[in-house]
Amino acid sequence: MQTSLIKIGTRGSALALAQARETRSRLMAAHNLNEDEFEIVVIKTSGDRIQDRPLAEVGGKGLFTKEIEEALLDGSIDLAVHSSKDMPTVLPDGLEISTFLPREDARDAFLSPKANAPQDLPEGAVVGSSSLRRQAQLKRLRPDLEVVMYRGNLDTRIRKVSEGVVDATLLAHAGLRRLKLDEHVTSVLDTDVFLPAVGQGAICIESRVDDTRMLQLLAPIHCAMTAARLTLERAFLFEMDGSCRTPIAGLSEVDGNTIRFKGEVIKPDGSQTHRIEREGPVANAKAIGHEAGKALKAIAGPDFLES
């Protein structure tokens, strides 16, 4: 019997709130709980406050998690719901990613009234993206495109395309699907050309390592397949020293007892790419990720990453 509200911490964007509500719904179904036994606590993060410049200039990924993690550590919230691709590879002492929900489509979506795919855009077209990875991949494919920094929530980015502020944009297909905005998608992009960000499409739940009550509550909604995929991808990113400053991509897929992985690192101007592929038993996901990251880092060399 619950004696107090289960407090779920989240950012305040429409997508973040949808992910928190999905977590709440899964917990309600798993434990026969009512909605009034939960409280969704909105926490504004540094990443939400900074809208006028690329996040890479001011600290990268942790900007979307720091304040939420502080609330988790001081007991203001019981659980934190995040987009996995926002999570740093090293977490604060006392916290862990304990749960992954089933992963949505990890691919990027292309939105444009002027072309069916980036390859078909008019010469010199303007494409908006805040992601260094997507910017690098676009420049690799089409060096003639003008790629501009483009932030804001999904509704804002979609509106800017429809108003002609930019000719096109790329967004995570998962986020558009979760917000029922996928009618705006022109096409979904092949991962051979637009390999997604590590963790894209996956919701993760962070909790305190010693909070037995919450860990027991979360156990029934944990997706082991998503956990294996993200364990590999995050191990890869850890070895690559990945941050918002480096265009790094990676995606794993599970087929039976086998896990397959593709990873790449790209020059920000798209002029050079190094790729790696690995596969092995699902049980070895973490080791495969670490080995893939070390191997790709060695192939690319320190000058590539530092530049």
Coordinates of N, CA and C in Angstrom, one line a residue, residues 132-145 147 190-196 247 249 263-275 304:
L132 N 25.0 18.7 -33.6 CA 26.3 18.6 -34.3 C 26.4 17.4 -35.2
R133 N 25.8 16.3 -34.7 CA 25.9 15.0 -35.5 C 25.1 15.2 -36.8
R134 N 23.8 15.7 -36.7 CA 23.0 15.8 -37.9 C 23.7 16.9 -38.8
Q135 N 24.2 17.9 -38.2 CA 24.8 18.9 -39.1 C 26.0 18.3 -39.9
A136 N 26.8 17.5 -39.2 CA 28.0 16.9 -39.9 C 27.5 15.9 -40.9
Q137 N 26.5 15.1 -40.6 CA 26.0 14.1 -41.6 C 25.4 14.8 -42.8
L138 N 24.7 15.9 -42.6 CA 24.1 16.7 -43.7 C 25.2 17.3 -44.6
K139 N 26.3 17.8 -43.9 CA 27.4 18.4 -44.7 C 28.2 17.3 -45.5
R140 N 28.2 16.1 -44.9 CA 28.9 15.0 -45.6 C 28.1 14.6 -46.8
L141 N 26.8 14.6 -46.7 CA 26.0 14.2 -47.8 C 25.8 15.3 -48.9
R142 N 25.7 16.5 -48.4 CA 25.4 17.7 -49.3 C 26.2 18.9 -48.8
P143 N 27.5 19.0 -49.2 CA 28.3 20.1 -48.7 C 27.8 21.5 -49.1
D144 N 26.9 21.5 -50.1 CA 26.4 22.8 -50.6 C 25.3 23.4 -49.7
L145 N 24.7 22.5 -48.8 CA 23.6 23.0 -48.0 C 24.1 24.0 -47.0
V147 N 23.6 24.9 -43.3 CA 23.1 24.3 -42.1 C 23.2 25.3 -41.0
D190 N 17.4 6.6 -43.7 CA 18.1 5.3 -43.6 C 19.3 5.5 -42.6
T191 N 19.5 4.5 -41.7 CA 20.6 4.6 -40.7 C 21.9 4.4 -41.4
D192 N 22.0 3.9 -42.6 CA 23.3 3.8 -43.3 C 23.9 5.2 -43.6
V193 N 23.0 6.2 -43.8 CA 23.5 7.5 -44.1 C 23.4 8.4 -42.8
F194 N 22.2 8.3 -42.1 CA 22.0 9.1 -40.9 C 21.9 8.2 -39.7
L195 N 23.1 7.7 -39.3 CA 23.2 6.9 -38.1 C 22.7 7.8 -36.9
P196 N 21.8 7.3 -36.1 CA 21.3 8.2 -35.0 C 22.3 8.4 -33.8
P247 N 30.7 15.0 -33.2 CA 29.7 14.3 -33.9 C 29.9 12.8 -33.8
A249 N 27.9 8.9 -33.6 CA 26.6 8.2 -33.8 C 26.8 6.8 -33.5
G263 N 28.9 2.1 -35.4 CA 29.2 3.4 -34.8 C 30.0 4.2 -35.8
E264 N 30.0 5.5 -35.6 CA 30.8 6.4 -36.4 C 31.2 7.7 -35.7
V265 N 32.3 8.3 -36.1 CA 32.6 9.6 -35.7 C 32.9 10.4 -36.9
I266 N 32.5 11.7 -36.9 CA 32.5 12.5 -38.1 C 33.2 13.8 -37.8
K267 N 34.0 14.3 -38.8 CA 34.4 15.7 -38.7 C 33.2 16.7 -38.7
P268 N 33.2 17.7 -37.9 CA 32.1 18.6 -37.9 C 31.7 19.2 -39.2
D269 N 32.7 19.3 -40.1 CA 32.3 19.8 -41.5 C 31.9 18.7 -42.4
G270 N 31.8 17.5 -41.9 CA 31.4 16.3 -42.8 C 32.5 15.8 -43.7
S271 N 33.7 16.3 -43.6 CA 34.7 16.0 -44.6 C 35.4 14.6 -44.4
Q272 N 35.2 14.0 -43.2 CA 35.8 12.7 -43.0 C 35.0 12.0 -41.9
T273 N 34.9 10.7 -42.2 CA 34.1 9.8 -41.3 C 34.9 8.5 -41.0
H274 N 34.9 8.1 -39.8 CA 35.4 6.7 -39.4 C 34.3 5.9 -38.9
R275 N 34.2 4.7 -39.4 CA 33.1 3.8 -38.9 C 33.6 2.5 -38.4
F304 N 41.9 13.6 -34.5 CA 40.6 13.7 -35.1 C 39.6 14.1 -34.0

